[in-house]
Coordinates of C-alpha atoms and ligand atoms in Angstrom, one line a residue:
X1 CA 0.0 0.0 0.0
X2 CA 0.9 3.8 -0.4
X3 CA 2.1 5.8 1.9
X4 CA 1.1 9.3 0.7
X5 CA 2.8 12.4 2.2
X6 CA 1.6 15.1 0.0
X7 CA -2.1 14.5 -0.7
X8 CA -5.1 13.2 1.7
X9 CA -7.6 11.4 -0.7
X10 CA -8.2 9.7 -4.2
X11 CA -11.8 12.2 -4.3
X12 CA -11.0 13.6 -7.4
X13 CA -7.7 12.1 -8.3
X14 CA -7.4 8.6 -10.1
X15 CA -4.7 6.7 -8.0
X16 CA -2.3 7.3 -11.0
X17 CA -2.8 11.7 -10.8
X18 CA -2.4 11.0 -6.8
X19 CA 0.9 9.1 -7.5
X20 CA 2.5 11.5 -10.3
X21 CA 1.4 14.7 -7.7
X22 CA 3.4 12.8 -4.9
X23 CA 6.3 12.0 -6.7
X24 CA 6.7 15.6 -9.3
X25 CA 4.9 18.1 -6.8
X26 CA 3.0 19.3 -9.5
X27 CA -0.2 17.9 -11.5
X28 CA -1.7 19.2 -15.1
X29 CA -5.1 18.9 -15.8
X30 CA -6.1 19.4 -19.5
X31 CA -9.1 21.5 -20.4
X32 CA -10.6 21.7 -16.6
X33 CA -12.0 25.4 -16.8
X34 CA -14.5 26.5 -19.1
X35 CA -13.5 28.9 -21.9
X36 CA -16.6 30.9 -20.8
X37 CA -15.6 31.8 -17.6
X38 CA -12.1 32.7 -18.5
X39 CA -13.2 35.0 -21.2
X40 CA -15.5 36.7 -18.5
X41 CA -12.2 36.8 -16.5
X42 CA -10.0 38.3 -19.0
X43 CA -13.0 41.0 -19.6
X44 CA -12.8 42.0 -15.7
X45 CA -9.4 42.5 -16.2
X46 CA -9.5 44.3 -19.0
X47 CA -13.0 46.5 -17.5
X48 CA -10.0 47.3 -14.0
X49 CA -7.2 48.0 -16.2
X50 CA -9.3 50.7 -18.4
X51 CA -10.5 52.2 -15.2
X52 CA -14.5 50.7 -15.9
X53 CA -15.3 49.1 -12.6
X54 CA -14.4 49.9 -9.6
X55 CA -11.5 47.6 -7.8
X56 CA -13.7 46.4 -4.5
X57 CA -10.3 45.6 -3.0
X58 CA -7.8 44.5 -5.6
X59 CA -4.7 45.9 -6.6
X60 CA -3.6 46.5 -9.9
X61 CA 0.0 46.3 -10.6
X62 CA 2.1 48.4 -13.2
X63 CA 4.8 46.6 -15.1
X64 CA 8.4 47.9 -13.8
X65 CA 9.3 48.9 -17.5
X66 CA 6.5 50.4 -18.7
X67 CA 5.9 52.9 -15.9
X68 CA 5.8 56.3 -16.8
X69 CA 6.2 55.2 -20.6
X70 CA 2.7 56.2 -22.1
X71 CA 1.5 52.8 -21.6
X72 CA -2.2 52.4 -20.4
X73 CA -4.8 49.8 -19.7
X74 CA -3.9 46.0 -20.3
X75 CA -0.1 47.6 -21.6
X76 CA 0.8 48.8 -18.4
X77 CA -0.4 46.1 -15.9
X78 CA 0.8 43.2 -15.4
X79 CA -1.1 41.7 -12.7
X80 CA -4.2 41.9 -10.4
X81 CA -4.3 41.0 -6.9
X82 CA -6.2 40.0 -3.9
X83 CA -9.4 39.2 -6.6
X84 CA -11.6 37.1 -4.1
X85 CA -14.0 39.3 -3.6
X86 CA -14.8 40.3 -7.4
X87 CA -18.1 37.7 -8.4
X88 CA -16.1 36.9 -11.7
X89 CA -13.1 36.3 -10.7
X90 CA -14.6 34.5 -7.8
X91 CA -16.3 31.6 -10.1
X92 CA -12.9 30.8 -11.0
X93 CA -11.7 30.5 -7.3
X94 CA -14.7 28.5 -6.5
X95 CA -14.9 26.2 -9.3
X96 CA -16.4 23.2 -8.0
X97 CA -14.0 20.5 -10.3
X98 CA -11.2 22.2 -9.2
X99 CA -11.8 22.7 -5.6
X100 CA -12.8 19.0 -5.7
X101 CA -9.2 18.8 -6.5
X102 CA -7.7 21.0 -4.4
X103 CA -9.8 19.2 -1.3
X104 CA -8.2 15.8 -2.6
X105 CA -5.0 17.4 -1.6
X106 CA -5.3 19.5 1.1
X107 CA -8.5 18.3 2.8
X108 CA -11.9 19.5 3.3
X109 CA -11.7 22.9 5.0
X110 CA -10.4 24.9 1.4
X111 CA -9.3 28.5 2.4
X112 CA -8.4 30.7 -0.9
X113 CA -4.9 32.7 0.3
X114 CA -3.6 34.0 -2.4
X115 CA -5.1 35.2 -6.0
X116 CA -4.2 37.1 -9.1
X117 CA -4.9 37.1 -12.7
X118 CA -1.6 37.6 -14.5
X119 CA -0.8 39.5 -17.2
X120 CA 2.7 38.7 -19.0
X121 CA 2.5 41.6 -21.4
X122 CA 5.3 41.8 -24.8
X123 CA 8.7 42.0 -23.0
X124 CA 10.2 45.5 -24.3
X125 CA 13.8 44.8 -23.9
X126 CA 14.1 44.5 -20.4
X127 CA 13.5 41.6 -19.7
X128 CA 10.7 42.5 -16.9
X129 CA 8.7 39.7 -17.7
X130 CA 10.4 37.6 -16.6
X131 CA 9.8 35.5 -13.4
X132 CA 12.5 34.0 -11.6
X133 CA 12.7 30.5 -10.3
X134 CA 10.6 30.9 -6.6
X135 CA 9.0 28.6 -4.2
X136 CA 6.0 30.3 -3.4
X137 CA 6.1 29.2 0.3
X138 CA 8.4 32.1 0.3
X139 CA 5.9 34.2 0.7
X140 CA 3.5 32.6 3.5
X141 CA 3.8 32.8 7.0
X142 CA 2.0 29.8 7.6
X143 CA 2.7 25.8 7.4
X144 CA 2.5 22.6 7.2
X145 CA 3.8 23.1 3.5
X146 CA 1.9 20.2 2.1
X147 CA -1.6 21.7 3.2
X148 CA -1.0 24.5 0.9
X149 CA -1.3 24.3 -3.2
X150 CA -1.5 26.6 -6.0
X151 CA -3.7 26.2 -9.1
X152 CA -2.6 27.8 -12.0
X153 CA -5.2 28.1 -15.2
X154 CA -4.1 29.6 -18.4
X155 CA -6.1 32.1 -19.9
X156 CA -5.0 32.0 -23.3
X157 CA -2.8 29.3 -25.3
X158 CA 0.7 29.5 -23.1
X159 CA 3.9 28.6 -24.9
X160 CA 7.8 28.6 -24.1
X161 CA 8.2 31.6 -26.7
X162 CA 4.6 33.7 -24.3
X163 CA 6.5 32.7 -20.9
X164 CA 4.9 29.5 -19.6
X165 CA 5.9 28.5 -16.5
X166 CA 8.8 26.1 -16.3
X167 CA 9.1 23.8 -13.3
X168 CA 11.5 21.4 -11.7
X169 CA 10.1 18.6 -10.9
X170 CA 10.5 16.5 -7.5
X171 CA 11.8 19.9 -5.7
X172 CA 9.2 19.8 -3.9
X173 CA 10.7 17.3 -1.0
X174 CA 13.4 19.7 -0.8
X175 CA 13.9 22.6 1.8
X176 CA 12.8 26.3 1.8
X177 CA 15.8 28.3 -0.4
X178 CA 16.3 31.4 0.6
X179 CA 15.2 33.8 -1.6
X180 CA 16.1 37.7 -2.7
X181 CA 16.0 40.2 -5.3
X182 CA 17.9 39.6 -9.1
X183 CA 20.9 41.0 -9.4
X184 CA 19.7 44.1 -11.7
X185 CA 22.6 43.7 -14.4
X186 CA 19.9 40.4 -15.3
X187 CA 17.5 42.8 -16.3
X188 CA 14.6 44.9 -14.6
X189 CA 12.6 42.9 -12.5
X190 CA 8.9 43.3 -10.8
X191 CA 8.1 44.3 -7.1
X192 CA 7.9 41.5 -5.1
X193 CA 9.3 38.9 -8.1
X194 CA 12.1 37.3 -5.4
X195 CA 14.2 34.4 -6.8
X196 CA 16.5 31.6 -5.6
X197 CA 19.7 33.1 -6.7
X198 CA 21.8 29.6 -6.1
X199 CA 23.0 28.6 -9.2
X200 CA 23.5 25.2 -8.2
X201 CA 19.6 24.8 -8.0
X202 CA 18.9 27.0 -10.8
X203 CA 20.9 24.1 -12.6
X204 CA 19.0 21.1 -12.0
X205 CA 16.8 19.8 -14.8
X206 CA 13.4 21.7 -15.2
X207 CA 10.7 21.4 -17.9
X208 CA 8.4 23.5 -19.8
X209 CA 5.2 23.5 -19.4
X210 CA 3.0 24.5 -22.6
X211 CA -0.5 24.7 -22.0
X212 CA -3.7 25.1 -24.1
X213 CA -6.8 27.6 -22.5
X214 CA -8.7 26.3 -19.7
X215 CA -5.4 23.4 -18.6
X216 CA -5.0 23.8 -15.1
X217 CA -1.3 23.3 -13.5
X218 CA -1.7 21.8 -9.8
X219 CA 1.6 22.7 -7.5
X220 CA 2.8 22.6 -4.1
X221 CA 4.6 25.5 -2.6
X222 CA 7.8 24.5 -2.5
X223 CA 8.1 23.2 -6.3
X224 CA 10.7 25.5 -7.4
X225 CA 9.4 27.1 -10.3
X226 CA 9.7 30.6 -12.5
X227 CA 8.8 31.6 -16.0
X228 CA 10.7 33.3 -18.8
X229 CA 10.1 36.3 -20.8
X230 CA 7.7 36.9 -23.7
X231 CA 9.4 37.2 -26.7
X232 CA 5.9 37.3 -29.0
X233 CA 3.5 40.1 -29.6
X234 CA 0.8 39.0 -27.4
X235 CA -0.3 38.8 -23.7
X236 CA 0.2 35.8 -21.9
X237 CA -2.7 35.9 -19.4
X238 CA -3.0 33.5 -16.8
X239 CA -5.4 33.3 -12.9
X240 CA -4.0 31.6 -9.9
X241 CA -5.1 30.8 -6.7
X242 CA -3.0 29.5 -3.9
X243 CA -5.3 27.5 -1.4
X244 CA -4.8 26.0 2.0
X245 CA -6.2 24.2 4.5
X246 CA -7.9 26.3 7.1
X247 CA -6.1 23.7 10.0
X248 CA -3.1 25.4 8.8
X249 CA -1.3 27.7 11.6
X250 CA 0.1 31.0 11.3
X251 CA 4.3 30.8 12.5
X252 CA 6.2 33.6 13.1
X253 CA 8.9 34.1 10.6
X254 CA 11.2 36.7 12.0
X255 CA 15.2 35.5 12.0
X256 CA 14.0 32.9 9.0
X257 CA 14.5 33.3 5.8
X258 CA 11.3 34.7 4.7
X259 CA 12.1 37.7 6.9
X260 CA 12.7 40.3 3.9
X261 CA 9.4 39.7 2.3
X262 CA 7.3 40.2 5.6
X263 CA 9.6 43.7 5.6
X264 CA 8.9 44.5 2.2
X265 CA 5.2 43.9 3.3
X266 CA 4.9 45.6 6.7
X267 CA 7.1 48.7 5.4
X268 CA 4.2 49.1 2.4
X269 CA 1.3 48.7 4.9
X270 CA 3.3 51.6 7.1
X271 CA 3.4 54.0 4.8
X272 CA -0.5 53.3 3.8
X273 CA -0.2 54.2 7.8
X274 CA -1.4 50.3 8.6
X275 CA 0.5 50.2 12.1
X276 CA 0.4 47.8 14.8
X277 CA -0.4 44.7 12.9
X278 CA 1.9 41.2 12.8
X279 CA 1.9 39.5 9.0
X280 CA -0.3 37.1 9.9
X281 CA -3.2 39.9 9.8
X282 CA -2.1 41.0 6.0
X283 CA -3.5 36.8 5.1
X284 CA -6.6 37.3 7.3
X285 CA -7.7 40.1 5.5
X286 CA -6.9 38.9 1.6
X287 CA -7.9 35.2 2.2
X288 CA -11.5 33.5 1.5
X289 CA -13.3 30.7 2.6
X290 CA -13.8 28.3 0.0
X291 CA -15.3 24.9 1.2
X292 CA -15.7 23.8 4.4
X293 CA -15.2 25.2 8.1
X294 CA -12.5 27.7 9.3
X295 CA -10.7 26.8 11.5
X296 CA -6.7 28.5 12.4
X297 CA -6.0 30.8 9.6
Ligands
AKG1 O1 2.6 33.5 -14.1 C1 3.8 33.5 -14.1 O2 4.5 33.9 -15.0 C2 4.5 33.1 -12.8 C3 3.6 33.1 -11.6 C4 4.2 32.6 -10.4 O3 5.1 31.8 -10.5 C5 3.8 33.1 -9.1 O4 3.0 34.0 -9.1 O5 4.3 32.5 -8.1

């Protein structure tokens, strides 16, 4: 019999999808959303980006290189944020096929943590659009790691040449990397776009992964991962949700390595005069029960 480690039932998973997620920390599911609601997705973005609807709590994010460049609308940014509470986006967040999913990983009580809808936009030289190679438990203050997973959907066809995301599979048994800021002689890179500058690990064997609309890449947070830069004409558009189960606990991650993103973080929230708060609070506030009972986070 089994002994599985990073998944806690066969739900929605044949045993062979349960297997290939335990061993490659990762899991692609063809054609799982509905073209429908990722158009209707894609038009919310474009209705925040042209100023048309109001932004009920999500940020919009401007492209490092194409600030103060003329650039407008879907040209100038490259991602929205914390989109949980917008009823379009949020049929993508609670799409019951892929939460059946997600709850065959992590377990009935499905909290959404983390969301955007990404917009890889033309790279103009810079090499901005890039991503470099992350494990997205980086950025949360909370654990165990294998109660946590991301879904990623693409939005339109995603190719090496658009900036899939590349992956390197099996990293996920490893350790948490510390992570930091590019050097900038690699190129411009995004707020808040921290990489695992080790060389040795940025070696290792990773694969491509090309998707067609509606696929649906399944990861856990420490799967290193990244993705490169555009290189065609056209937006890459992608929406991703990071989920975790609500029996998750907060940890405090002071004198770890994830202390220079809960800096970044706090110092932002100060000088929106947001005082007096630990990091914890910042994931209360952005995150959204999904299925089942809260419970720690
Ligand atoms: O969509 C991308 O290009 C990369 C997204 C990603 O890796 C992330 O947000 O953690």
């Amino acid at each position: 019999m089994n002994v599985y480690k990073y998944s806690i039932s066969n739900f929605a998973l044949s045993n062979e999808q349960r297997d290939f997620y335990e061993t490659n920390g990762f899991l692609l599911v063809q054609k799982l959303v509905p073209d429908y609601l990722l158009d209707r997705c894609n038009e919310r973005f474009l209705d925040l980006c042209n100023g048309k609807i109001c932004q009920n709590g999500i940020t919009l994010m401007k492209d490092i290189s194409r600030m103060n460049r003329g650039y407008k609308g879907e040209n100038l940014y490259g991602k929205a944020q914390d989109i949980l509470w917008d009823d379009e986006f949020y049929e993508y967040a609670r799409y019951p096929k892929m939460i059946d999913i997600i709850e065959s990983i992590i377990g009935r009580n499905v909290m959404a943590m983390h969301s955007m809808f990404i917009n890889k936009q033309p790279d103009i030289g810079t090499k901005s659009s890039r991503h470099p190679s992350h494990q997205d438990l980086h950025y949360f203050p909370f654990r165990p790691p294998n109660l946590i997973v991301a879904s990623w959907t693409a939005v339109v066809p995603v190719t090496k040449d658009n900036g899939c995301l590349y992956i390197f599979p099996g990293s996920h048994t490893g350790k948490l990397f510390p992570h930091s800021y590019p050097n900038p002689k690699e190129g411009e890179i995004n707020k808040m776009y921290y990489g695992i500058q080790n060389k040795e690990i940025n070696n290792q064997k990773s694969i491509f992964v090309e998707m067609n609309k509606g696929d649906t890449l399944f990861f856990h947070p420490l799967l290193v991962h990244g993705s490169g830069i555009n290189i065609t004409q056209d937006f890459r558009k992608a929406i991703s949700v990071h989920y975790a189960s609500s029996d998750c606990q907060y940890i405090n991650v002071a004198g770890s390595t994830q202390e220079n993103i809960q800096d970044e973080i706090m110092d932002i929230l100060a000088k929106r005069g947001i005082k007096d708060v630990d990091f914890s609070f910042v994931w209360k506030i952005r995150s959204r029960l999904i299925r089942g009972t809260k419970a720690n986070l």
